[in-house]
PDB file of C-alpha atoms in Angstrom:
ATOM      1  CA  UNK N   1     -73.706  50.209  36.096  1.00 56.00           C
ATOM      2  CA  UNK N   2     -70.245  51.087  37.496  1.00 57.00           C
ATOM      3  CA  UNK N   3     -68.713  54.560  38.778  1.00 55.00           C
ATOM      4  CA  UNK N   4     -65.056  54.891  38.006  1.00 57.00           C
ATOM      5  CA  UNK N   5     -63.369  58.029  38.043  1.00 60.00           C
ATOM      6  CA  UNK N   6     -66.510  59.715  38.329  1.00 62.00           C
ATOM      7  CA  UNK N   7     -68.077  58.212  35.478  1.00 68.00           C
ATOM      8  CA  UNK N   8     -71.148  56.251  34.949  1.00 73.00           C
ATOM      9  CA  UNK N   9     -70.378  53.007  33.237  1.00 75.00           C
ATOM     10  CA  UNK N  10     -73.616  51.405  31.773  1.00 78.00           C
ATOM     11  CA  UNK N  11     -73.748  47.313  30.303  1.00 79.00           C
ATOM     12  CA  UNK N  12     -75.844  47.350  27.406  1.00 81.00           C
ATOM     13  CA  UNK N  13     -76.749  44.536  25.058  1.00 83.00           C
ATOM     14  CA  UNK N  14     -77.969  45.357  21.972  1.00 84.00           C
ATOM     15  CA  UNK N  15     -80.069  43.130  19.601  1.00 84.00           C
ATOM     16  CA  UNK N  16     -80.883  44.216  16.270  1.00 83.00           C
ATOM     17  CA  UNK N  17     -83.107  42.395  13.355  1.00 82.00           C
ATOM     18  CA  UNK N  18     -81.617  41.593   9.790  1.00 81.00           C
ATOM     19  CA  UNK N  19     -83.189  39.606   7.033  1.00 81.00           C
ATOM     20  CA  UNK N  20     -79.802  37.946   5.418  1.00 82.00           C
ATOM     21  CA  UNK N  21     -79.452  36.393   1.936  1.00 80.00           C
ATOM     22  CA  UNK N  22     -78.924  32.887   1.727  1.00 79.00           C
ATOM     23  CA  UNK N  23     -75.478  33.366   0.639  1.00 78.00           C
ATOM     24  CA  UNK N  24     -74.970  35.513   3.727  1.00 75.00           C
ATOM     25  CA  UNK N  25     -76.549  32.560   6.366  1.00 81.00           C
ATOM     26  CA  UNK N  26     -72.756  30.958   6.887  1.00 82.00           C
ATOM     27  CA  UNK N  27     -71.156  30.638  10.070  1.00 82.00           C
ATOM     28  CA  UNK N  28     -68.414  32.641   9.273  1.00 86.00           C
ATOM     29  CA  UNK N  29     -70.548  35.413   7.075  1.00 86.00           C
ATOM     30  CA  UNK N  30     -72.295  35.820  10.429  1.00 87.00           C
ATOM     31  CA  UNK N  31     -69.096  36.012  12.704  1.00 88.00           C
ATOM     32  CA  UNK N  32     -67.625  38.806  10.051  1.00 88.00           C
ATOM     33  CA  UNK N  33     -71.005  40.760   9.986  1.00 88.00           C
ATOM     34  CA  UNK N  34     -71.305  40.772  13.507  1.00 87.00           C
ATOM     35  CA  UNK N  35     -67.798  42.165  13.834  1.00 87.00           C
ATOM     36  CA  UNK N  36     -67.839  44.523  11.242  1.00 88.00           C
ATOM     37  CA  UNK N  37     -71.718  46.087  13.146  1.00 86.00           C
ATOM     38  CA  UNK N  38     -69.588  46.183  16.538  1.00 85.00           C
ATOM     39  CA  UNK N  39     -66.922  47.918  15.009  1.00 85.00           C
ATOM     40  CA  UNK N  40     -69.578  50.297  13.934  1.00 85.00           C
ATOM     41  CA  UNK N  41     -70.837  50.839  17.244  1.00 84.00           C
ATOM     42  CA  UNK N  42     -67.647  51.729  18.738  1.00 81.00           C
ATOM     43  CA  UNK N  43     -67.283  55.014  16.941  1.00 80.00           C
ATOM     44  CA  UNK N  44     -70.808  55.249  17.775  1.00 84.00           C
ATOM     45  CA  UNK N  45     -73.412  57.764  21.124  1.00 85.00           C
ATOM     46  CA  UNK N  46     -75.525  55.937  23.174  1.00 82.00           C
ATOM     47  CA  UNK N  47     -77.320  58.212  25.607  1.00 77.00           C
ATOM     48  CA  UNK N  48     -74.852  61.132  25.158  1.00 79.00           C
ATOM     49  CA  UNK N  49     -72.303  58.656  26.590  1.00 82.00           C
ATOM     50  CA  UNK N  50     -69.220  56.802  23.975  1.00 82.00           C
ATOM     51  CA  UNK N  51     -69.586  53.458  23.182  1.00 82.00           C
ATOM     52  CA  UNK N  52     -66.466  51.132  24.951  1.00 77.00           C
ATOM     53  CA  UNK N  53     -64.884  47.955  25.333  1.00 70.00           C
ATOM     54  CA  UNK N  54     -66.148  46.165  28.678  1.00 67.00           C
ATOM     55  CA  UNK N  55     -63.756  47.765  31.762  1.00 63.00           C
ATOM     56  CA  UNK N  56     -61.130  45.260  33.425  1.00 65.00           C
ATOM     57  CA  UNK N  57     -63.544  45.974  36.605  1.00 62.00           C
ATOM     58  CA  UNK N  58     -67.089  45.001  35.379  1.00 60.00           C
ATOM     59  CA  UNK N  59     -68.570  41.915  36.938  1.00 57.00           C
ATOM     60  CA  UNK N  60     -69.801  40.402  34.201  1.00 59.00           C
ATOM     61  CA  UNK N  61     -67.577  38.281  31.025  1.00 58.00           C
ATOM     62  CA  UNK N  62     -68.676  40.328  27.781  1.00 62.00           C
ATOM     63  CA  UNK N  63     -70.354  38.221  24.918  1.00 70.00           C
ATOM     64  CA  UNK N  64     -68.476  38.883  21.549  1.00 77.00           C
ATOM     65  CA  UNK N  65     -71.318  39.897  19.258  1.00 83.00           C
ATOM     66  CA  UNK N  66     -72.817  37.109  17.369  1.00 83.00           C
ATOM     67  CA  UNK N  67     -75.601  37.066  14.970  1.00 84.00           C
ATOM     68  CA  UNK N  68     -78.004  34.252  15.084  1.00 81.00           C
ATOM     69  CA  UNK N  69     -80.205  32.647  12.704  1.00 82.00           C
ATOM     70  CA  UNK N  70     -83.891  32.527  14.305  1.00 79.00           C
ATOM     71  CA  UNK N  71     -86.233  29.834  12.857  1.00 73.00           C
ATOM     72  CA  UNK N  72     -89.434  30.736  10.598  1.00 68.00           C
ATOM     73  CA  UNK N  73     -92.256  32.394  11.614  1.00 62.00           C
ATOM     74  CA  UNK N  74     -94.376  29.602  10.914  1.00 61.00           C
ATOM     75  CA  UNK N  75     -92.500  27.394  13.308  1.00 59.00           C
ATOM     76  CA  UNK N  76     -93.332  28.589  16.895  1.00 77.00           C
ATOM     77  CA  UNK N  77     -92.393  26.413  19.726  1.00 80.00           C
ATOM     78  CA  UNK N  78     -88.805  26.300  18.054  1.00 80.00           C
ATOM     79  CA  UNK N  79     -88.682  29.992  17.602  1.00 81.00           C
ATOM     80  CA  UNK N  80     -89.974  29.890  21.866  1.00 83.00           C
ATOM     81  CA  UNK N  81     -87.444  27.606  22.510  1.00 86.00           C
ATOM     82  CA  UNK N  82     -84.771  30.165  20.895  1.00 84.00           C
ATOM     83  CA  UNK N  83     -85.795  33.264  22.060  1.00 86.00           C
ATOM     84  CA  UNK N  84     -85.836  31.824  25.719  1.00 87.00           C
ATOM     85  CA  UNK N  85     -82.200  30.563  25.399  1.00 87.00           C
ATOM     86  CA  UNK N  86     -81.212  34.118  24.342  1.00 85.00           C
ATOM     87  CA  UNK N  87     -82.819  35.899  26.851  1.00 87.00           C
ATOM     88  CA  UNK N  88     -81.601  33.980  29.661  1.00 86.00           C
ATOM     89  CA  UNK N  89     -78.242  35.505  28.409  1.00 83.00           C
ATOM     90  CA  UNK N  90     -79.531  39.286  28.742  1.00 84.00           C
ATOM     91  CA  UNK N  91     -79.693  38.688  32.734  1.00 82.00           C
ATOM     92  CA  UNK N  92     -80.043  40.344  34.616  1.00 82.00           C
ATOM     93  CA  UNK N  93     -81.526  43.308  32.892  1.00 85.00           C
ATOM     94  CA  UNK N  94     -84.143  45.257  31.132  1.00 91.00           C
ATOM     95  CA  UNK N  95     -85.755  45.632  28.265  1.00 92.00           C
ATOM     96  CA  UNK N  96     -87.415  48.695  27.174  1.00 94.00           C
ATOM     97  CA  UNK N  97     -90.886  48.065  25.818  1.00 95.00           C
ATOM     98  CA  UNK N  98     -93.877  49.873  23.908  1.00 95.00           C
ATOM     99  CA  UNK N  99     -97.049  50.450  26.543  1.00 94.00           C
ATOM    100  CA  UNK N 100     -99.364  52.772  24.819  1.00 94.00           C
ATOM    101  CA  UNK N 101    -101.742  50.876  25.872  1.00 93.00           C
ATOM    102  CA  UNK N 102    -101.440  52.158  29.462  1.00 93.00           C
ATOM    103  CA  UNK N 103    -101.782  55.495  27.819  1.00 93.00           C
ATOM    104  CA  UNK N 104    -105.356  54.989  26.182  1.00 94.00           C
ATOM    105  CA  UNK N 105    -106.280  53.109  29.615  1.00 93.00           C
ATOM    106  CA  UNK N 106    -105.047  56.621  31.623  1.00 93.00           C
ATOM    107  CA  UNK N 107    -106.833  58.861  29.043  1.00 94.00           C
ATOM    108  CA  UNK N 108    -110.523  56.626  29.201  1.00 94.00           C
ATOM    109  CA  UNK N 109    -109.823  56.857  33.689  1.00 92.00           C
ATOM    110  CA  UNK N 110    -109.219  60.940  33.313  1.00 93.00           C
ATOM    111  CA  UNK N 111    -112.095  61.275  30.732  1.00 94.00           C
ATOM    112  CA  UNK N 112    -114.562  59.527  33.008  1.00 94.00           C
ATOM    113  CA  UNK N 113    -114.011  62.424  35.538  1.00 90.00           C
ATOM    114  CA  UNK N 114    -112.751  65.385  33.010  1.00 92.00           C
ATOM    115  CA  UNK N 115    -114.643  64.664  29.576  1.00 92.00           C
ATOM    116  CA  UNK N 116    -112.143  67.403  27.950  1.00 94.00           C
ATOM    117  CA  UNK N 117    -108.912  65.345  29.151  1.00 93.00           C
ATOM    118  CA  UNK N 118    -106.513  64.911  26.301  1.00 94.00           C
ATOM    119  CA  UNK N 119    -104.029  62.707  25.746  1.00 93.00           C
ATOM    120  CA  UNK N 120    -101.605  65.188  26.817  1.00 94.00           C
ATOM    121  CA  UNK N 121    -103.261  65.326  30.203  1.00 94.00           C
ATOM    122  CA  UNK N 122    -103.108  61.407  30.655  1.00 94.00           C
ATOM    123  CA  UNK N 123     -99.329  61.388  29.266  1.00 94.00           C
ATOM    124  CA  UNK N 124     -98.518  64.065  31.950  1.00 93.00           C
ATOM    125  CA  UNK N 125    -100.638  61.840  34.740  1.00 92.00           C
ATOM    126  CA  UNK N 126     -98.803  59.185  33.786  1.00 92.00           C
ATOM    127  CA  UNK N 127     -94.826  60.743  33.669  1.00 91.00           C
ATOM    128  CA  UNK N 128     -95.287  61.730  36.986  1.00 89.00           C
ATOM    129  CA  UNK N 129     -96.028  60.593  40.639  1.00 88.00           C
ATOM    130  CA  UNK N 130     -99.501  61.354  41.792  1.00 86.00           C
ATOM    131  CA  UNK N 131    -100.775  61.957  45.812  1.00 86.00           C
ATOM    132  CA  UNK N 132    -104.061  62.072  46.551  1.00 83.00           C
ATOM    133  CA  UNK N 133    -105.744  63.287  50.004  1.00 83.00           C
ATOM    134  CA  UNK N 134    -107.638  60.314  51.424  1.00 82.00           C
ATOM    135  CA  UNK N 135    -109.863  60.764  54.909  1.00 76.00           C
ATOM    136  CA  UNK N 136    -110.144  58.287  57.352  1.00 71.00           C
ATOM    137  CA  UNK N 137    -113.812  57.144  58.024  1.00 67.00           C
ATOM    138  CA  UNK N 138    -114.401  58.366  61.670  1.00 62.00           C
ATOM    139  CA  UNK N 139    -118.125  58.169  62.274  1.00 57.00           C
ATOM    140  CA  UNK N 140    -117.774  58.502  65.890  1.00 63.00           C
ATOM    141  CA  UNK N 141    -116.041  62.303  65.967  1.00 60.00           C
ATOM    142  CA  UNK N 142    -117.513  64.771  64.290  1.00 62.00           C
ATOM    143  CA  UNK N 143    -116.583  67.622  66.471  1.00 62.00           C
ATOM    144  CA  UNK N 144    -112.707  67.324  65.406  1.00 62.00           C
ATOM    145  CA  UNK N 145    -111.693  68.583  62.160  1.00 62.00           C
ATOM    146  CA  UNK N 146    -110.726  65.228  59.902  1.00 68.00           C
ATOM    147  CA  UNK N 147    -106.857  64.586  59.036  1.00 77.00           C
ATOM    148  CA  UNK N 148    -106.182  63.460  55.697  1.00 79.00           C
ATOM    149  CA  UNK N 149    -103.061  60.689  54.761  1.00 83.00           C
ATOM    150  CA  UNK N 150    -101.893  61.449  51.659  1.00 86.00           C
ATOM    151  CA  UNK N 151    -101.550  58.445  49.178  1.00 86.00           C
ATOM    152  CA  UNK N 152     -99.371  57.956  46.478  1.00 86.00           C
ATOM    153  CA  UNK N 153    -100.541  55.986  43.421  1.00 84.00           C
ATOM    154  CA  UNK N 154     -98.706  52.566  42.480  1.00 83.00           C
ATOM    155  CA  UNK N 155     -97.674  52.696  38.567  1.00 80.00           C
ATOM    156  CA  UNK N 156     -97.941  49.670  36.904  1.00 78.00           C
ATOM    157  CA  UNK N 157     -94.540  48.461  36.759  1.00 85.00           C
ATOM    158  CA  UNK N 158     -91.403  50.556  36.081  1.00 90.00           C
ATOM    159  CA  UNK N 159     -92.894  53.019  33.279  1.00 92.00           C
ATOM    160  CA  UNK N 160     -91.133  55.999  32.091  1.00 93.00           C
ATOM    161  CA  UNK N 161     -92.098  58.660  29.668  1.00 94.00           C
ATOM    162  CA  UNK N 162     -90.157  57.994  26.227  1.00 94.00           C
ATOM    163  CA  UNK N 163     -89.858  59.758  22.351  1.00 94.00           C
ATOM    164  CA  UNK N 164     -91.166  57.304  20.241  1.00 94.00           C
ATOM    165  CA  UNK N 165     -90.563  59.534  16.493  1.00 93.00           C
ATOM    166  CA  UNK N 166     -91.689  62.950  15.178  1.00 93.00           C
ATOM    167  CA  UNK N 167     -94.718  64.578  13.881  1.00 91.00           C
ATOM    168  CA  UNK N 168     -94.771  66.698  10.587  1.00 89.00           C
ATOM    169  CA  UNK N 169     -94.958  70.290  10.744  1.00 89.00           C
ATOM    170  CA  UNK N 170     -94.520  71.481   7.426  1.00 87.00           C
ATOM    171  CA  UNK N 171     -95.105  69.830   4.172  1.00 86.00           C
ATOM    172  CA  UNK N 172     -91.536  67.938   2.763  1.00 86.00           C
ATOM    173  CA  UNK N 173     -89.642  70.450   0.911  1.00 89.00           C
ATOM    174  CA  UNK N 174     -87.536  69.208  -2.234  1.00 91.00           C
ATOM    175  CA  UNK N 175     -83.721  68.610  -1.703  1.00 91.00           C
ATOM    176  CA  UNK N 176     -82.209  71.997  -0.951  1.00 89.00           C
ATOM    177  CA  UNK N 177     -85.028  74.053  -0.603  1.00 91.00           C
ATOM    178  CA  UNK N 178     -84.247  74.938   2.584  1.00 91.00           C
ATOM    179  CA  UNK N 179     -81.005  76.529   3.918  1.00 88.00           C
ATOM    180  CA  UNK N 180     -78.549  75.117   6.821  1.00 87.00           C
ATOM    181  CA  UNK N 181     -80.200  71.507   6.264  1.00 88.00           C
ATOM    182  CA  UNK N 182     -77.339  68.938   7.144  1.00 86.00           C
ATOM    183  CA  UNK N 183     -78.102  67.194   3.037  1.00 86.00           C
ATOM    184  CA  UNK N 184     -78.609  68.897   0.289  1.00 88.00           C
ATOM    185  CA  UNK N 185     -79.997  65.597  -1.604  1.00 91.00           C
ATOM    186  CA  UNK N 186     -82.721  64.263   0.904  1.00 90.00           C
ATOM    187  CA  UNK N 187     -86.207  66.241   0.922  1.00 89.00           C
ATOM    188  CA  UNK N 188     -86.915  67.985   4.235  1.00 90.00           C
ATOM    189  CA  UNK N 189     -89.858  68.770   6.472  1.00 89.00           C
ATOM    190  CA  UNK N 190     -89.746  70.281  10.266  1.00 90.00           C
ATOM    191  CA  UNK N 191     -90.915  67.906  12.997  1.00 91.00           C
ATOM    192  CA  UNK N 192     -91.871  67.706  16.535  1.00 93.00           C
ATOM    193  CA  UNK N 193     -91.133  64.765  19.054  1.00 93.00           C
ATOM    194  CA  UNK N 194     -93.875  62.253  19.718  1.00 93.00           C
ATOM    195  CA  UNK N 195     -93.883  60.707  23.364  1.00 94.00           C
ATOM    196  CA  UNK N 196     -95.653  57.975  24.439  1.00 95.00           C
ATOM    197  CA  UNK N 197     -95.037  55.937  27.379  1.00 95.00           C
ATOM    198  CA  UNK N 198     -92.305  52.636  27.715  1.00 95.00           C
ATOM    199  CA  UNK N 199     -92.141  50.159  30.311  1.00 94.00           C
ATOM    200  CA  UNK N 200     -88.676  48.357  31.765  1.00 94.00           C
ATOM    201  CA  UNK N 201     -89.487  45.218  31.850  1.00 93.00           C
ATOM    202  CA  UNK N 202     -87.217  41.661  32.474  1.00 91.00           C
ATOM    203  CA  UNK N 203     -86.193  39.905  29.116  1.00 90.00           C
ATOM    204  CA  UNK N 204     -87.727  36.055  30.973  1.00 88.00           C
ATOM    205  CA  UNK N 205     -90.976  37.838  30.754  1.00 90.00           C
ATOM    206  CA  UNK N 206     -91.027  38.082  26.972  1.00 90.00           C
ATOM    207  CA  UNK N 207     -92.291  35.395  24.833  1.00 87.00           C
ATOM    208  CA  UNK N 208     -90.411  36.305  21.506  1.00 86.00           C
ATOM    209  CA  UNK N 209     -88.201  38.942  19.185  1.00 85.00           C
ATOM    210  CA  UNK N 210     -91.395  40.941  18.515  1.00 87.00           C
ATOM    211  CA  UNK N 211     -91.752  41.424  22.092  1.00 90.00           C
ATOM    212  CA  UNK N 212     -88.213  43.079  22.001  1.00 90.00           C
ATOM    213  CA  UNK N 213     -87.479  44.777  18.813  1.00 90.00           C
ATOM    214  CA  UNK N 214     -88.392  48.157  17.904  1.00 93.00           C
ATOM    215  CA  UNK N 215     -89.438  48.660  14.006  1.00 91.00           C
ATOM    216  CA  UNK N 216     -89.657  51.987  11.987  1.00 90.00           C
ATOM    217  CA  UNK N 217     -92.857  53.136  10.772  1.00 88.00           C
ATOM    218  CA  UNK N 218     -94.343  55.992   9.038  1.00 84.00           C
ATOM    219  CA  UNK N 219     -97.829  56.687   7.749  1.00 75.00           C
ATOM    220  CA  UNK N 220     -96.644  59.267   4.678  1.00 67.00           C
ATOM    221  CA  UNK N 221     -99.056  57.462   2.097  1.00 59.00           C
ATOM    222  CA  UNK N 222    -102.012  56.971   4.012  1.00 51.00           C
ATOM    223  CA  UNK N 223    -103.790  59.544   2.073  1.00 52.00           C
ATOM    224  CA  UNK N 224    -103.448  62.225   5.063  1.00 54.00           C
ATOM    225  CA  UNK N 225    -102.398  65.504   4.468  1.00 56.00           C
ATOM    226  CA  UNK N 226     -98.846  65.819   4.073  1.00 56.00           C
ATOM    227  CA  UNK N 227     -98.141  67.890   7.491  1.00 60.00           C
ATOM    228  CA  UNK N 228    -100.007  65.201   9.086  1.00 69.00           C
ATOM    229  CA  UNK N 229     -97.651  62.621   8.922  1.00 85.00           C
ATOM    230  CA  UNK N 230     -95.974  60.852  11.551  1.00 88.00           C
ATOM    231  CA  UNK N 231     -92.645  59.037  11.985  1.00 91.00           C
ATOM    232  CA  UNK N 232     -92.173  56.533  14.661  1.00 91.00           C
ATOM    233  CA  UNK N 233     -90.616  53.394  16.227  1.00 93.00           C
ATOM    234  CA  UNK N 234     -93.988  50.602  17.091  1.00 93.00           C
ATOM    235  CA  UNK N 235     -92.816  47.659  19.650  1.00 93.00           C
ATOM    236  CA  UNK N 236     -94.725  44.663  19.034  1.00 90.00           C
ATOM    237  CA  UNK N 237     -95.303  43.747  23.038  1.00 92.00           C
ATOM    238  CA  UNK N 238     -98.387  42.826  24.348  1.00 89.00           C
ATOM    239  CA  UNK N 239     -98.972  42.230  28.313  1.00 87.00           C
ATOM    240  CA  UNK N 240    -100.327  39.577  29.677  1.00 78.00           C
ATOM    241  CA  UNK N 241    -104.303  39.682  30.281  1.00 69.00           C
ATOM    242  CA  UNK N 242    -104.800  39.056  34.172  1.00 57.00           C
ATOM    243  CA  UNK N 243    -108.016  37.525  34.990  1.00 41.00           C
ATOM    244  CA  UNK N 244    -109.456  37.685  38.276  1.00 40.00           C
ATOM    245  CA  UNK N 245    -110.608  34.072  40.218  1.00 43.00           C
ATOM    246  CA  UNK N 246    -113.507  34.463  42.335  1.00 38.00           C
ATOM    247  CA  UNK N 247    -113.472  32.820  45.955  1.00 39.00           C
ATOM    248  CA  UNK N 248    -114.736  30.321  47.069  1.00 36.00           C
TER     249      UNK N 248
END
């Protein structure tokens, strides 16, 4: 980022996923789509702040937006190969990536000492940064009273509490049901945020698009009542599994 003027001024490279017609797959269809999508971002919010050309001062060359064809899913090492030449140009940087995982992993830790912990409670735990008392092991002197060092726990990478969609309140109302809605032709329903928690994370340390993208997805006809339903963004990453070598 760079302060000018008293402003934050934030580099961000954005990569969205398209499925394209073959008619659409030309090298120039792909240069004028491209342009037209940046145009549409520049009348565009990003984090409360207006979207705008790359300052005279910034450090880095801006990329003029391309859009590139990624090989099929049923061809692998290529689509590697491709994904690893385009993240090499989102350095340096970070990617913002799905770790509920850490979540369920918090809320099994809490449970094993609270058995009423919710997720809630492991969310909070996990949003914040804990201390914990720890005494030093001082056989020899009893007759003092024992000092404590407080400790503060290590997260597990740079994790940061994020909305990840909305939770029904109400069932969907028909299309102008209810007063003061912004459309008049789309049903409406009130909703709640849904947090989970993210992770910042370099783009060389993903292994391909899924790792990066974030999809819609809603579970409205899974047979649930229809105040239960939820609307979210899922982020295919998965972390690496660590195993642990004995010594010799």
């Amino acid at each position: 980022g760079i302060v000018e003027d008293g402003r934050v001024h934030l580099s961000l490279t954005l990569g969205f996923d398209a499925l394209l017609s073959d008619a659409r797959r030309g090298e120039s269809d792909r240069h004028s789509l491209a342009a037209r999508v940046s145009e549409e971002l520049d009348g565009m919010r990003i984090a409360g702040g207006s979207v705008m050309p790359p300052l005279p001062s910034a450090p880095h060359q801006s990329r003029r937006p391309t859009l590139e064809l990624v090989p099929d899913d049923g061809q692998t090492d290529e689509q590697y190969r491709h994904f690893r030449r385009l993240a090499r140009q989102w350095l340096p940087g970070f990617a913002l990536v799905s770790r509920d995982d850490l979540l369920l992993q918090r809320l099994q830790t809490l449970q094993q000492r609270e058995p009423h912990a919710t997720s809630f409670d492991a969310w909070l735990d996990l949003s914040r940064w804990n201390a914990r008392a720890v005494e030093p092991a001082d056989p020899h002197d009893d007759s003092q009273p024992s000092e404590v060092e407080w400790v503060t726990e290590r997260h597990a990478g740079w994790t940061v509490p994020i909305p990840v969609g909305f939770a029904a309140l109400t069932p969907l109302h028909p299309p102008g049901a209810v007063s003061g809605t912004r459309d008049v032709h789309t049903p409406f329903r009130f909703v709640e945020s849904v947090w989970s928690i993210g992770q910042w994370v370099s783009p060389h340390r993903l292994k391909s698009l899924h790792d990066l993208v974030w999809l819609p997805d809603n579970d409205c006809d899974s047979g649930q009542p229809a105040e239960h339903a939820l609307y979210r963004c899922v982020n295919g990453y998965k972390p690496a599994v660590r195993t642990e070598q004995s010594a010799d």
